[in-house]
Amino acid sequence: TILKLIANGRIWIDTPEGPLLGYGRIELLEKVKLTGSIRQAALAMKMSYRQAWYLIDQMNTRAGSPLVNSKRGGKGGGQATLTETGEKAIMIFKNFNKDFQEFLQERSKKIIL
């Protein structure tokens, strides 16, 4: 019998200092854009605020220019917005990932055990 195998994989985009973008980080950026809040984005992802803030701080530092601008809360709560660089990062990751998934799909056709 011939067993058809399927290539699978996930991508990360790193800097020399370490990870910059991956599936979870892109989801976090998208949730920040959607909610306008790091806290709300964290809640939506079932992640602690501290973890979300850490990931965003790490991305902002490693990207060389911020992906997210945030203002601390006060009476009305804080606010977070994606920068132009943040929007570009999402687009770059999604385009790269689309190409990667197409590559895996194409290569899978040639993997037969």
PDB file of N, CA and C in Angstrom:
ATOM      1  N   THR A   1       0.834  -1.197   0.000  1.00  0.00           N
ATOM      2  CA  THR A   1       0.000   0.000   0.000  1.00  0.00           C
ATOM      3  C   THR A   1       0.873   1.253   0.000  1.00  0.00           C
ATOM      4  N   ILE A   2       0.360   2.272  -0.611  1.00  0.00           N
ATOM      5  CA  ILE A   2       1.080   3.546  -0.663  1.00  0.00           C
ATOM      6  C   ILE A   2       0.505   4.465   0.400  1.00  0.00           C
ATOM      7  N   LEU A   3       1.393   5.001   1.196  1.00  0.00           N
ATOM      8  CA  LEU A   3       0.985   5.935   2.239  1.00  0.00           C
ATOM      9  C   LEU A   3       1.348   7.343   1.807  1.00  0.00           C
ATOM     10  N   LYS A   4       0.341   8.176   1.684  1.00  0.00           N
ATOM     11  CA  LYS A   4       0.589   9.567   1.310  1.00  0.00           C
ATOM     12  C   LYS A   4       0.898  10.355   2.576  1.00  0.00           C
ATOM     13  N   LEU A   5       2.021  11.013   2.587  1.00  0.00           N
ATOM     14  CA  LEU A   5       2.436  11.805   3.737  1.00  0.00           C
ATOM     15  C   LEU A   5       2.231  13.289   3.454  1.00  0.00           C
ATOM     16  N   ILE A   6       2.010  14.027   4.505  1.00  0.00           N
ATOM     17  CA  ILE A   6       1.740  15.462   4.379  1.00  0.00           C
ATOM     18  C   ILE A   6       2.791  16.238   5.160  1.00  0.00           C
ATOM     19  N   ALA A   7       3.514  17.105   4.461  1.00  0.00           N
ATOM     20  CA  ALA A   7       4.498  17.978   5.126  1.00  0.00           C
ATOM     21  C   ALA A   7       3.744  19.016   5.938  1.00  0.00           C
ATOM     22  N   ASN A   8       4.243  19.305   7.122  1.00  0.00           N
ATOM     23  CA  ASN A   8       3.595  20.248   8.013  1.00  0.00           C
ATOM     24  C   ASN A   8       4.670  21.098   8.669  1.00  0.00           C
ATOM     25  N   GLY A   9       4.342  22.311   9.004  1.00  0.00           N
ATOM     26  CA  GLY A   9       5.322  23.142   9.676  1.00  0.00           C
ATOM     27  C   GLY A   9       4.768  24.501  10.033  1.00  0.00           C
ATOM     28  N   ARG A  10       5.463  25.154  10.925  1.00  0.00           N
ATOM     29  CA  ARG A  10       5.119  26.513  11.339  1.00  0.00           C
ATOM     30  C   ARG A  10       6.353  27.366  11.180  1.00  0.00           C
ATOM     31  N   ILE A  11       6.133  28.631  10.931  1.00  0.00           N
ATOM     32  CA  ILE A  11       7.278  29.520  10.775  1.00  0.00           C
ATOM     33  C   ILE A  11       7.367  30.501  11.937  1.00  0.00           C
ATOM     34  N   TRP A  12       8.574  30.942  12.169  1.00  0.00           N
ATOM     35  CA  TRP A  12       8.874  32.027  13.089  1.00  0.00           C
ATOM     36  C   TRP A  12       9.814  32.948  12.336  1.00  0.00           C
ATOM     37  N   ILE A  13       9.680  34.214  12.574  1.00  0.00           N
ATOM     38  CA  ILE A  13      10.616  35.177  12.018  1.00  0.00           C
ATOM     39  C   ILE A  13      11.403  35.725  13.201  1.00  0.00           C
ATOM     40  N   ASP A  14      12.707  35.504  13.152  1.00  0.00           N
ATOM     41  CA  ASP A  14      13.581  35.874  14.263  1.00  0.00           C
ATOM     42  C   ASP A  14      14.447  37.072  13.921  1.00  0.00           C
ATOM     43  N   THR A  15      15.011  37.657  14.955  1.00  0.00           N
ATOM     44  CA  THR A  15      16.070  38.647  14.836  1.00  0.00           C
ATOM     45  C   THR A  15      17.303  38.003  15.458  1.00  0.00           C
ATOM     46  N   PRO A  16      18.474  38.617  15.352  1.00  0.00           N
ATOM     47  CA  PRO A  16      19.649  38.051  16.027  1.00  0.00           C
ATOM     48  C   PRO A  16      19.437  37.920  17.546  1.00  0.00           C
ATOM     49  N   GLU A  17      18.543  38.727  18.112  1.00  0.00           N
ATOM     50  CA  GLU A  17      18.265  38.677  19.559  1.00  0.00           C
ATOM     51  C   GLU A  17      17.261  37.595  19.937  1.00  0.00           C
ATOM     52  N   GLY A  18      16.562  37.030  18.952  1.00  0.00           N
ATOM     53  CA  GLY A  18      15.588  35.983  19.241  1.00  0.00           C
ATOM     54  C   GLY A  18      14.303  36.181  18.463  1.00  0.00           C
ATOM     55  N   PRO A  19      13.245  35.434  18.835  1.00  0.00           N
ATOM     56  CA  PRO A  19      11.985  35.461  18.092  1.00  0.00           C
ATOM     57  C   PRO A  19      11.365  36.851  18.003  1.00  0.00           C
ATOM     58  N   LEU A  20      10.844  37.158  16.809  1.00  0.00           N
ATOM     59  CA  LEU A  20      10.127  38.415  16.611  1.00  0.00           C
ATOM     60  C   LEU A  20       8.649  38.131  16.333  1.00  0.00           C
ATOM     61  N   LEU A  21       8.394  37.282  15.330  1.00  0.00           N
ATOM     62  CA  LEU A  21       7.013  37.009  14.932  1.00  0.00           C
ATOM     63  C   LEU A  21       6.771  35.515  14.805  1.00  0.00           C
ATOM     64  N   GLY A  22       5.587  35.105  15.228  1.00  0.00           N
ATOM     65  CA  GLY A  22       5.110  33.740  15.087  1.00  0.00           C
ATOM     66  C   GLY A  22       3.590  33.789  15.154  1.00  0.00           C
ATOM     67  N   TYR A  23       2.946  32.653  15.055  1.00  0.00           N
ATOM     68  CA  TYR A  23       1.478  32.612  15.050  1.00  0.00           C
ATOM     69  C   TYR A  23       0.863  33.326  16.253  1.00  0.00           C
ATOM     70  N   GLY A  24       1.327  32.992  17.450  1.00  0.00           N
ATOM     71  CA  GLY A  24       0.763  33.575  18.673  1.00  0.00           C
ATOM     72  C   GLY A  24       0.995  35.069  18.764  1.00  0.00           C
ATOM     73  N   ARG A  25       2.176  35.512  18.376  1.00  0.00           N
ATOM     74  CA  ARG A  25       2.485  36.945  18.436  1.00  0.00           C
ATOM     75  C   ARG A  25       1.652  37.730  17.430  1.00  0.00           C
ATOM     76  N   ILE A  26       1.434  37.146  16.262  1.00  0.00           N
ATOM     77  CA  ILE A  26       0.584  37.807  15.258  1.00  0.00           C
ATOM     78  C   ILE A  26      -0.851  37.879  15.769  1.00  0.00           C
ATOM     79  N   GLU A  27      -1.327  36.803  16.367  1.00  0.00           N
ATOM     80  CA  GLU A  27      -2.685  36.819  16.939  1.00  0.00           C
ATOM     81  C   GLU A  27      -2.796  37.902  18.004  1.00  0.00           C
ATOM     82  N   LEU A  28      -1.771  38.039  18.838  1.00  0.00           N
ATOM     83  CA  LEU A  28      -1.772  39.070  19.876  1.00  0.00           C
ATOM     84  C   LEU A  28      -1.844  40.460  19.245  1.00  0.00           C
ATOM     85  N   LEU A  29      -1.044  40.707  18.220  1.00  0.00           N
ATOM     86  CA  LEU A  29      -1.084  42.009  17.543  1.00  0.00           C
ATOM     87  C   LEU A  29      -2.473  42.276  16.954  1.00  0.00           C
ATOM     88  N   GLU A  30      -3.068  41.252  16.349  1.00  0.00           N
ATOM     89  CA  GLU A  30      -4.404  41.416  15.761  1.00  0.00           C
ATOM     90  C   GLU A  30      -5.456  41.697  16.832  1.00  0.00           C
ATOM     91  N   LYS A  31      -5.327  41.054  17.982  1.00  0.00           N
ATOM     92  CA  LYS A  31      -6.290  41.289  19.077  1.00  0.00           C
ATOM     93  C   LYS A  31      -6.112  42.691  19.657  1.00  0.00           C
ATOM     94  N   VAL A  32      -4.874  43.159  19.740  1.00  0.00           N
ATOM     95  CA  VAL A  32      -4.639  44.537  20.201  1.00  0.00           C
ATOM     96  C   VAL A  32      -5.307  45.504  19.233  1.00  0.00           C
ATOM     97  N   LYS A  33      -5.143  45.258  17.948  1.00  0.00           N
ATOM     98  CA  LYS A  33      -5.760  46.121  16.936  1.00  0.00           C
ATOM     99  C   LYS A  33      -7.281  46.116  17.077  1.00  0.00           C
ATOM    100  N   LEU A  34      -7.836  44.935  17.287  1.00  0.00           N
ATOM    101  CA  LEU A  34      -9.285  44.769  17.390  1.00  0.00           C
ATOM    102  C   LEU A  34      -9.862  45.407  18.656  1.00  0.00           C
ATOM    103  N   THR A  35      -9.171  45.216  19.787  1.00  0.00           N
ATOM    104  CA  THR A  35      -9.716  45.666  21.076  1.00  0.00           C
ATOM    105  C   THR A  35      -9.207  47.036  21.510  1.00  0.00           C
ATOM    106  N   GLY A  36      -8.050  47.460  20.984  1.00  0.00           N
ATOM    107  CA  GLY A  36      -7.470  48.728  21.421  1.00  0.00           C
ATOM    108  C   GLY A  36      -6.884  48.656  22.817  1.00  0.00           C
ATOM    109  N   SER A  37      -6.621  47.419  23.275  1.00  0.00           N
ATOM    110  CA  SER A  37      -6.165  47.236  24.653  1.00  0.00           C
ATOM    111  C   SER A  37      -5.298  45.983  24.770  1.00  0.00           C
ATOM    112  N   ILE A  38      -4.172  46.116  25.454  1.00  0.00           N
ATOM    113  CA  ILE A  38      -3.325  44.948  25.705  1.00  0.00           C
ATOM    114  C   ILE A  38      -4.038  44.004  26.666  1.00  0.00           C
ATOM    115  N   ARG A  39      -4.682  44.562  27.683  1.00  0.00           N
ATOM    116  CA  ARG A  39      -5.396  43.734  28.660  1.00  0.00           C
ATOM    117  C   ARG A  39      -6.521  42.930  28.000  1.00  0.00           C
ATOM    118  N   GLN A  40      -7.302  43.582  27.147  1.00  0.00           N
ATOM    119  CA  GLN A  40      -8.405  42.884  26.465  1.00  0.00           C
ATOM    120  C   GLN A  40      -7.876  41.844  25.487  1.00  0.00           C
ATOM    121  N   ALA A  41      -6.780  42.167  24.819  1.00  0.00           N
ATOM    122  CA  ALA A  41      -6.167  41.209  23.900  1.00  0.00           C
ATOM    123  C   ALA A  41      -5.705  39.978  24.672  1.00  0.00           C
ATOM    124  N   ALA A  42      -5.088  40.205  25.832  1.00  0.00           N
ATOM    125  CA  ALA A  42      -4.621  39.094  26.668  1.00  0.00           C
ATOM    126  C   ALA A  42      -5.791  38.233  27.119  1.00  0.00           C
ATOM    127  N   LEU A  43      -6.860  38.859  27.568  1.00  0.00           N
ATOM    128  CA  LEU A  43      -8.047  38.115  28.010  1.00  0.00           C
ATOM    129  C   LEU A  43      -8.610  37.275  26.861  1.00  0.00           C
ATOM    130  N   ALA A  44      -8.685  37.865  25.680  1.00  0.00           N
ATOM    131  CA  ALA A  44      -9.226  37.158  24.511  1.00  0.00           C
ATOM    132  C   ALA A  44      -8.382  35.931  24.166  1.00  0.00           C
ATOM    133  N   MET A  45      -7.093  35.983  24.500  1.00  0.00           N
ATOM    134  CA  MET A  45      -6.194  34.872  24.184  1.00  0.00           C
ATOM    135  C   MET A  45      -5.972  33.946  25.386  1.00  0.00           C
ATOM    136  N   LYS A  46      -6.682  34.233  26.488  1.00  0.00           N
ATOM    137  CA  LYS A  46      -6.518  33.441  27.720  1.00  0.00           C
ATOM    138  C   LYS A  46      -5.047  33.437  28.159  1.00  0.00           C
ATOM    139  N   MET A  47      -4.471  34.645  28.144  1.00  0.00           N
ATOM    140  CA  MET A  47      -3.071  34.857  28.479  1.00  0.00           C
ATOM    141  C   MET A  47      -3.036  35.921  29.576  1.00  0.00           C
ATOM    142  N   SER A  48      -2.038  35.863  30.414  1.00  0.00           N
ATOM    143  CA  SER A  48      -1.938  36.889  31.446  1.00  0.00           C
ATOM    144  C   SER A  48      -1.550  38.217  30.812  1.00  0.00           C
ATOM    145  N   TYR A  49      -1.980  39.308  31.446  1.00  0.00           N
ATOM    146  CA  TYR A  49      -1.622  40.636  30.973  1.00  0.00           C
ATOM    147  C   TYR A  49      -0.104  40.783  30.963  1.00  0.00           C
ATOM    148  N   ARG A  50       0.519  40.268  32.001  1.00  0.00           N
ATOM    149  CA  ARG A  50       1.975  40.367  32.114  1.00  0.00           C
ATOM    150  C   ARG A  50       2.674  39.692  30.931  1.00  0.00           C
ATOM    151  N   GLN A  51       2.208  38.508  30.539  1.00  0.00           N
ATOM    152  CA  GLN A  51       2.787  37.784  29.397  1.00  0.00           C
ATOM    153  C   GLN A  51       2.576  38.564  28.099  1.00  0.00           C
ATOM    154  N   ALA A  52       1.366  39.090  27.907  1.00  0.00           N
ATOM    155  CA  ALA A  52       1.070  39.864  26.696  1.00  0.00           C
ATOM    156  C   ALA A  52       1.958  41.103  26.641  1.00  0.00           C
ATOM    157  N   TRP A  53       2.078  41.799  27.757  1.00  0.00           N
ATOM    158  CA  TRP A  53       2.904  43.004  27.807  1.00  0.00           C
ATOM    159  C   TRP A  53       4.362  42.650  27.515  1.00  0.00           C
ATOM    160  N   TYR A  54       4.829  41.544  28.072  1.00  0.00           N
ATOM    161  CA  TYR A  54       6.207  41.094  27.853  1.00  0.00           C
ATOM    162  C   TYR A  54       6.457  40.815  26.365  1.00  0.00           C
ATOM    163  N   LEU A  55       5.541  40.091  25.722  1.00  0.00           N
ATOM    164  CA  LEU A  55       5.696  39.763  24.301  1.00  0.00           C
ATOM    165  C   LEU A  55       5.699  41.025  23.433  1.00  0.00           C
ATOM    166  N   ILE A  56       4.802  41.953  23.750  1.00  0.00           N
ATOM    167  CA  ILE A  56       4.738  43.203  22.982  1.00  0.00           C
ATOM    168  C   ILE A  56       6.004  44.030  23.195  1.00  0.00           C
ATOM    169  N   ASP A  57       6.465  44.103  24.432  1.00  0.00           N
ATOM    170  CA  ASP A  57       7.696  44.838  24.723  1.00  0.00           C
ATOM    171  C   ASP A  57       8.872  44.217  23.967  1.00  0.00           C
ATOM    172  N   GLN A  58       8.921  42.892  23.955  1.00  0.00           N
ATOM    173  CA  GLN A  58       9.983  42.171  23.251  1.00  0.00           C
ATOM    174  C   GLN A  58       9.927  42.469  21.745  1.00  0.00           C
ATOM    175  N   MET A  59       8.728  42.413  21.162  1.00  0.00           N
ATOM    176  CA  MET A  59       8.583  42.698  19.734  1.00  0.00           C
ATOM    177  C   MET A  59       8.961  44.146  19.426  1.00  0.00           C
ATOM    178  N   ASN A  60       8.504  45.074  20.263  1.00  0.00           N
ATOM    179  CA  ASN A  60       8.817  46.483  20.055  1.00  0.00           C
ATOM    180  C   ASN A  60      10.323  46.722  20.070  1.00  0.00           C
ATOM    181  N   THR A  61      11.020  46.067  20.983  1.00  0.00           N
ATOM    182  CA  THR A  61      12.465  46.223  21.109  1.00  0.00           C
ATOM    183  C   THR A  61      13.190  45.580  19.937  1.00  0.00           C
ATOM    184  N   ARG A  62      12.829  44.344  19.628  1.00  0.00           N
ATOM    185  CA  ARG A  62      13.531  43.598  18.585  1.00  0.00           C
ATOM    186  C   ARG A  62      13.259  44.126  17.181  1.00  0.00           C
ATOM    187  N   ALA A  63      12.104  44.731  16.958  1.00  0.00           N
ATOM    188  CA  ALA A  63      11.754  45.218  15.620  1.00  0.00           C
ATOM    189  C   ALA A  63      12.515  46.498  15.259  1.00  0.00           C
ATOM    190  N   GLY A  64      13.112  47.135  16.254  1.00  0.00           N
ATOM    191  CA  GLY A  64      13.843  48.372  15.977  1.00  0.00           C
ATOM    192  C   GLY A  64      12.955  49.602  15.995  1.00  0.00           C
ATOM    193  N   SER A  65      11.668  49.398  15.829  1.00  0.00           N
ATOM    194  CA  SER A  65      10.696  50.479  15.994  1.00  0.00           C
ATOM    195  C   SER A  65       9.407  49.823  16.480  1.00  0.00           C
ATOM    196  N   PRO A  66       8.658  50.496  17.334  1.00  0.00           N
ATOM    197  CA  PRO A  66       7.492  49.861  17.979  1.00  0.00           C
ATOM    198  C   PRO A  66       6.446  49.323  17.003  1.00  0.00           C
ATOM    199  N   LEU A  67       5.896  48.178  17.362  1.00  0.00           N
ATOM    200  CA  LEU A  67       4.772  47.608  16.625  1.00  0.00           C
ATOM    201  C   LEU A  67       3.455  48.034  17.279  1.00  0.00           C
ATOM    202  N   VAL A  68       3.536  48.309  18.591  1.00  0.00           N
ATOM    203  CA  VAL A  68       2.365  48.712  19.374  1.00  0.00           C
ATOM    204  C   VAL A  68       2.728  49.952  20.187  1.00  0.00           C
ATOM    205  N   ASN A  69       1.859  50.956  20.133  1.00  0.00           N
ATOM    206  CA  ASN A  69       1.966  52.110  21.026  1.00  0.00           C
ATOM    207  C   ASN A  69       0.919  51.933  22.101  1.00  0.00           C
ATOM    208  N   SER A  70       1.302  52.185  23.346  1.00  0.00           N
ATOM    209  CA  SER A  70       0.318  52.042  24.421  1.00  0.00           C
ATOM    210  C   SER A  70       0.425  53.210  25.382  1.00  0.00           C
ATOM    211  N   LYS A  71      -0.740  53.546  25.942  1.00  0.00           N
ATOM    212  CA  LYS A  71      -0.817  54.558  26.989  1.00  0.00           C
ATOM    213  C   LYS A  71      -1.341  53.855  28.227  1.00  0.00           C
ATOM    214  N   ARG A  72      -0.730  54.158  29.344  1.00  0.00           N
ATOM    215  CA  ARG A  72      -1.158  53.534  30.600  1.00  0.00           C
ATOM    216  C   ARG A  72      -2.574  53.935  30.941  1.00  0.00           C
ATOM    217  N   GLY A  73      -3.217  53.046  31.670  1.00  0.00           N
ATOM    218  CA  GLY A  73      -4.597  53.279  32.085  1.00  0.00           C
ATOM    219  C   GLY A  73      -4.696  54.401  33.094  1.00  0.00           C
ATOM    220  N   GLY A  74      -5.841  54.845  33.284  1.00  0.00           N
ATOM    221  CA  GLY A  74      -6.151  55.882  34.263  1.00  0.00           C
ATOM    222  C   GLY A  74      -7.625  55.752  34.522  1.00  0.00           C
ATOM    223  N   LYS A  75      -8.286  56.861  34.608  1.00  0.00           N
ATOM    224  CA  LYS A  75      -9.717  56.867  34.858  1.00  0.00           C
ATOM    225  C   LYS A  75     -10.487  56.066  33.798  1.00  0.00           C
ATOM    226  N   GLY A  76     -10.147  56.287  32.517  1.00  0.00           N
ATOM    227  CA  GLY A  76     -10.869  55.599  31.445  1.00  0.00           C
ATOM    228  C   GLY A  76     -10.194  54.322  30.965  1.00  0.00           C
ATOM    229  N   GLY A  77      -9.097  53.929  31.593  1.00  0.00           N
ATOM    230  CA  GLY A  77      -8.366  52.738  31.167  1.00  0.00           C
ATOM    231  C   GLY A  77      -7.305  53.088  30.144  1.00  0.00           C
ATOM    232  N   GLY A  78      -6.453  52.133  29.861  1.00  0.00           N
ATOM    233  CA  GLY A  78      -5.369  52.354  28.917  1.00  0.00           C
ATOM    234  C   GLY A  78      -5.826  52.217  27.481  1.00  0.00           C
ATOM    235  N   GLN A  79      -4.900  52.456  26.593  1.00  0.00           N
ATOM    236  CA  GLN A  79      -5.206  52.339  25.169  1.00  0.00           C
ATOM    237  C   GLN A  79      -3.971  51.814  24.461  1.00  0.00           C
ATOM    238  N   ALA A  80      -4.176  50.959  23.468  1.00  0.00           N
ATOM    239  CA  ALA A  80      -3.069  50.422  22.683  1.00  0.00           C
ATOM    240  C   ALA A  80      -3.473  50.422  21.212  1.00  0.00           C
ATOM    241  N   THR A  81      -2.551  50.821  20.366  1.00  0.00           N
ATOM    242  CA  THR A  81      -2.807  50.841  18.933  1.00  0.00           C
ATOM    243  C   THR A  81      -1.606  50.266  18.194  1.00  0.00           C
ATOM    244  N   LEU A  82      -1.879  49.664  17.049  1.00  0.00           N
ATOM    245  CA  LEU A  82      -0.788  49.182  16.205  1.00  0.00           C
ATOM    246  C   LEU A  82      -0.189  50.361  15.463  1.00  0.00           C
ATOM    247  N   THR A  83       1.104  50.336  15.315  1.00  0.00           N
ATOM    248  CA  THR A  83       1.785  51.338  14.505  1.00  0.00           C
ATOM    249  C   THR A  83       1.759  50.877  13.056  1.00  0.00           C
ATOM    250  N   GLU A  84       2.240  51.721  12.172  1.00  0.00           N
ATOM    251  CA  GLU A  84       2.368  51.343  10.769  1.00  0.00           C
ATOM    252  C   GLU A  84       3.305  50.132  10.656  1.00  0.00           C
ATOM    253  N   THR A  85       4.351  50.109  11.477  1.00  0.00           N
ATOM    254  CA  THR A  85       5.286  48.979  11.488  1.00  0.00           C
ATOM    255  C   THR A  85       4.580  47.708  11.953  1.00  0.00           C
ATOM    256  N   GLY A  86       3.693  47.833  12.938  1.00  0.00           N
ATOM    257  CA  GLY A  86       2.919  46.688  13.414  1.00  0.00           C
ATOM    258  C   GLY A  86       2.023  46.119  12.330  1.00  0.00           C
ATOM    259  N   GLU A  87       1.359  47.015  11.591  1.00  0.00           N
ATOM    260  CA  GLU A  87       0.507  46.590  10.472  1.00  0.00           C
ATOM    261  C   GLU A  87       1.351  45.883   9.413  1.00  0.00           C
ATOM    262  N   LYS A  88       2.519  46.444   9.135  1.00  0.00           N
ATOM    263  CA  LYS A  88       3.419  45.868   8.128  1.00  0.00           C
ATOM    264  C   LYS A  88       3.912  44.491   8.576  1.00  0.00           C
ATOM    265  N   ALA A  89       4.213  44.348   9.864  1.00  0.00           N
ATOM    266  CA  ALA A  89       4.692  43.069  10.409  1.00  0.00           C
ATOM    267  C   ALA A  89       3.650  41.974  10.199  1.00  0.00           C
ATOM    268  N   ILE A  90       2.388  42.283  10.454  1.00  0.00           N
ATOM    269  CA  ILE A  90       1.308  41.312  10.256  1.00  0.00           C
ATOM    270  C   ILE A  90       1.247  40.903   8.785  1.00  0.00           C
ATOM    271  N   MET A  91       1.297  41.890   7.899  1.00  0.00           N
ATOM    272  CA  MET A  91       1.220  41.616   6.463  1.00  0.00           C
ATOM    273  C   MET A  91       2.404  40.758   6.002  1.00  0.00           C
ATOM    274  N   ILE A  92       3.610  41.111   6.441  1.00  0.00           N
ATOM    275  CA  ILE A  92       4.806  40.353   6.062  1.00  0.00           C
ATOM    276  C   ILE A  92       4.681  38.909   6.524  1.00  0.00           C
ATOM    277  N   PHE A  93       4.287  38.716   7.781  1.00  0.00           N
ATOM    278  CA  PHE A  93       4.164  37.366   8.323  1.00  0.00           C
ATOM    279  C   PHE A  93       3.122  36.564   7.553  1.00  0.00           C
ATOM    280  N   LYS A  94       1.949  37.161   7.328  1.00  0.00           N
ATOM    281  CA  LYS A  94       0.872  36.439   6.640  1.00  0.00           C
ATOM    282  C   LYS A  94       1.260  36.072   5.214  1.00  0.00           C
ATOM    283  N   ASN A  95       1.910  36.984   4.507  1.00  0.00           N
ATOM    284  CA  ASN A  95       2.342  36.690   3.139  1.00  0.00           C
ATOM    285  C   ASN A  95       3.402  35.587   3.123  1.00  0.00           C
ATOM    286  N   PHE A  96       4.364  35.682   4.032  1.00  0.00           N
ATOM    287  CA  PHE A  96       5.409  34.671   4.111  1.00  0.00           C
ATOM    288  C   PHE A  96       4.800  33.316   4.465  1.00  0.00           C
ATOM    289  N   ASN A  97       3.882  33.311   5.424  1.00  0.00           N
ATOM    290  CA  ASN A  97       3.248  32.066   5.856  1.00  0.00           C
ATOM    291  C   ASN A  97       2.416  31.454   4.731  1.00  0.00           C
ATOM    292  N   LYS A  98       1.723  32.284   3.960  1.00  0.00           N
ATOM    293  CA  LYS A  98       0.933  31.792   2.825  1.00  0.00           C
ATOM    294  C   LYS A  98       1.848  31.085   1.832  1.00  0.00           C
ATOM    295  N   ASP A  99       2.973  31.722   1.509  1.00  0.00           N
ATOM    296  CA  ASP A  99       3.941  31.109   0.593  1.00  0.00           C
ATOM    297  C   ASP A  99       4.488  29.800   1.162  1.00  0.00           C
ATOM    298  N   PHE A 100       4.774  29.791   2.441  1.00  0.00           N
ATOM    299  CA  PHE A 100       5.319  28.602   3.104  1.00  0.00           C
ATOM    300  C   PHE A 100       4.308  27.455   3.076  1.00  0.00           C
ATOM    301  N   GLN A 101       3.051  27.745   3.374  1.00  0.00           N
ATOM    302  CA  GLN A 101       2.015  26.706   3.365  1.00  0.00           C
ATOM    303  C   GLN A 101       1.812  26.152   1.958  1.00  0.00           C
ATOM    304  N   GLU A 102       1.864  27.027   0.941  1.00  0.00           N
ATOM    305  CA  GLU A 102       1.747  26.569  -0.447  1.00  0.00           C
ATOM    306  C   GLU A 102       2.927  25.670  -0.811  1.00  0.00           C
ATOM    307  N   PHE A 103       4.127  26.046  -0.355  1.00  0.00           N
ATOM    308  CA  PHE A 103       5.318  25.228  -0.578  1.00  0.00           C
ATOM    309  C   PHE A 103       5.137  23.846   0.055  1.00  0.00           C
ATOM    310  N   LEU A 104       4.664  23.795   1.291  1.00  0.00           N
ATOM    311  CA  LEU A 104       4.456  22.515   1.980  1.00  0.00           C
ATOM    312  C   LEU A 104       3.426  21.655   1.241  1.00  0.00           C
ATOM    313  N   GLN A 105       2.356  22.298   0.794  1.00  0.00           N
ATOM    314  CA  GLN A 105       1.310  21.576   0.075  1.00  0.00           C
ATOM    315  C   GLN A 105       1.862  20.992  -1.226  1.00  0.00           C
ATOM    316  N   GLU A 106       2.634  21.781  -1.948  1.00  0.00           N
ATOM    317  CA  GLU A 106       3.219  21.336  -3.204  1.00  0.00           C
ATOM    318  C   GLU A 106       4.205  20.194  -2.975  1.00  0.00           C
ATOM    319  N   ARG A 107       5.055  20.341  -1.980  1.00  0.00           N
ATOM    320  CA  ARG A 107       6.053  19.310  -1.683  1.00  0.00           C
ATOM    321  C   ARG A 107       5.412  18.030  -1.161  1.00  0.00           C
ATOM    322  N   SER A 108       4.282  18.170  -0.485  1.00  0.00           N
ATOM    323  CA  SER A 108       3.590  16.989   0.042  1.00  0.00           C
ATOM    324  C   SER A 108       3.169  16.028  -1.051  1.00  0.00           C
ATOM    325  N   LYS A 109       2.905  16.569  -2.236  1.00  0.00           N
ATOM    326  CA  LYS A 109       2.490  15.744  -3.371  1.00  0.00           C
ATOM    327  C   LYS A 109       3.604  14.771  -3.770  1.00  0.00           C
ATOM    328  N   LYS A 110       4.826  15.093  -3.425  1.00  0.00           N
ATOM    329  CA  LYS A 110       5.990  14.290  -3.823  1.00  0.00           C
ATOM    330  C   LYS A 110       6.469  13.338  -2.725  1.00  0.00           C
ATOM    331  N   ILE A 111       5.811  13.390  -1.560  1.00  0.00           N
ATOM    332  CA  ILE A 111       6.245  12.539  -0.444  1.00  0.00           C
ATOM    333  C   ILE A 111       5.371  11.297  -0.405  1.00  0.00           C
ATOM    334  N   ILE A 112       5.949  10.187  -0.796  1.00  0.00           N
ATOM    335  CA  ILE A 112       5.210   8.911  -0.787  1.00  0.00           C
ATOM    336  C   ILE A 112       6.089   7.869  -0.127  1.00  0.00           C
ATOM    337  N   LEU A 113       5.518   7.149   0.806  1.00  0.00           N
ATOM    338  CA  LEU A 113       6.248   6.129   1.537  1.00  0.00           C
ATOM    339  C   LEU A 113       5.795   4.755   1.104  1.00  0.00           C
TER     340      LEU A 113
END
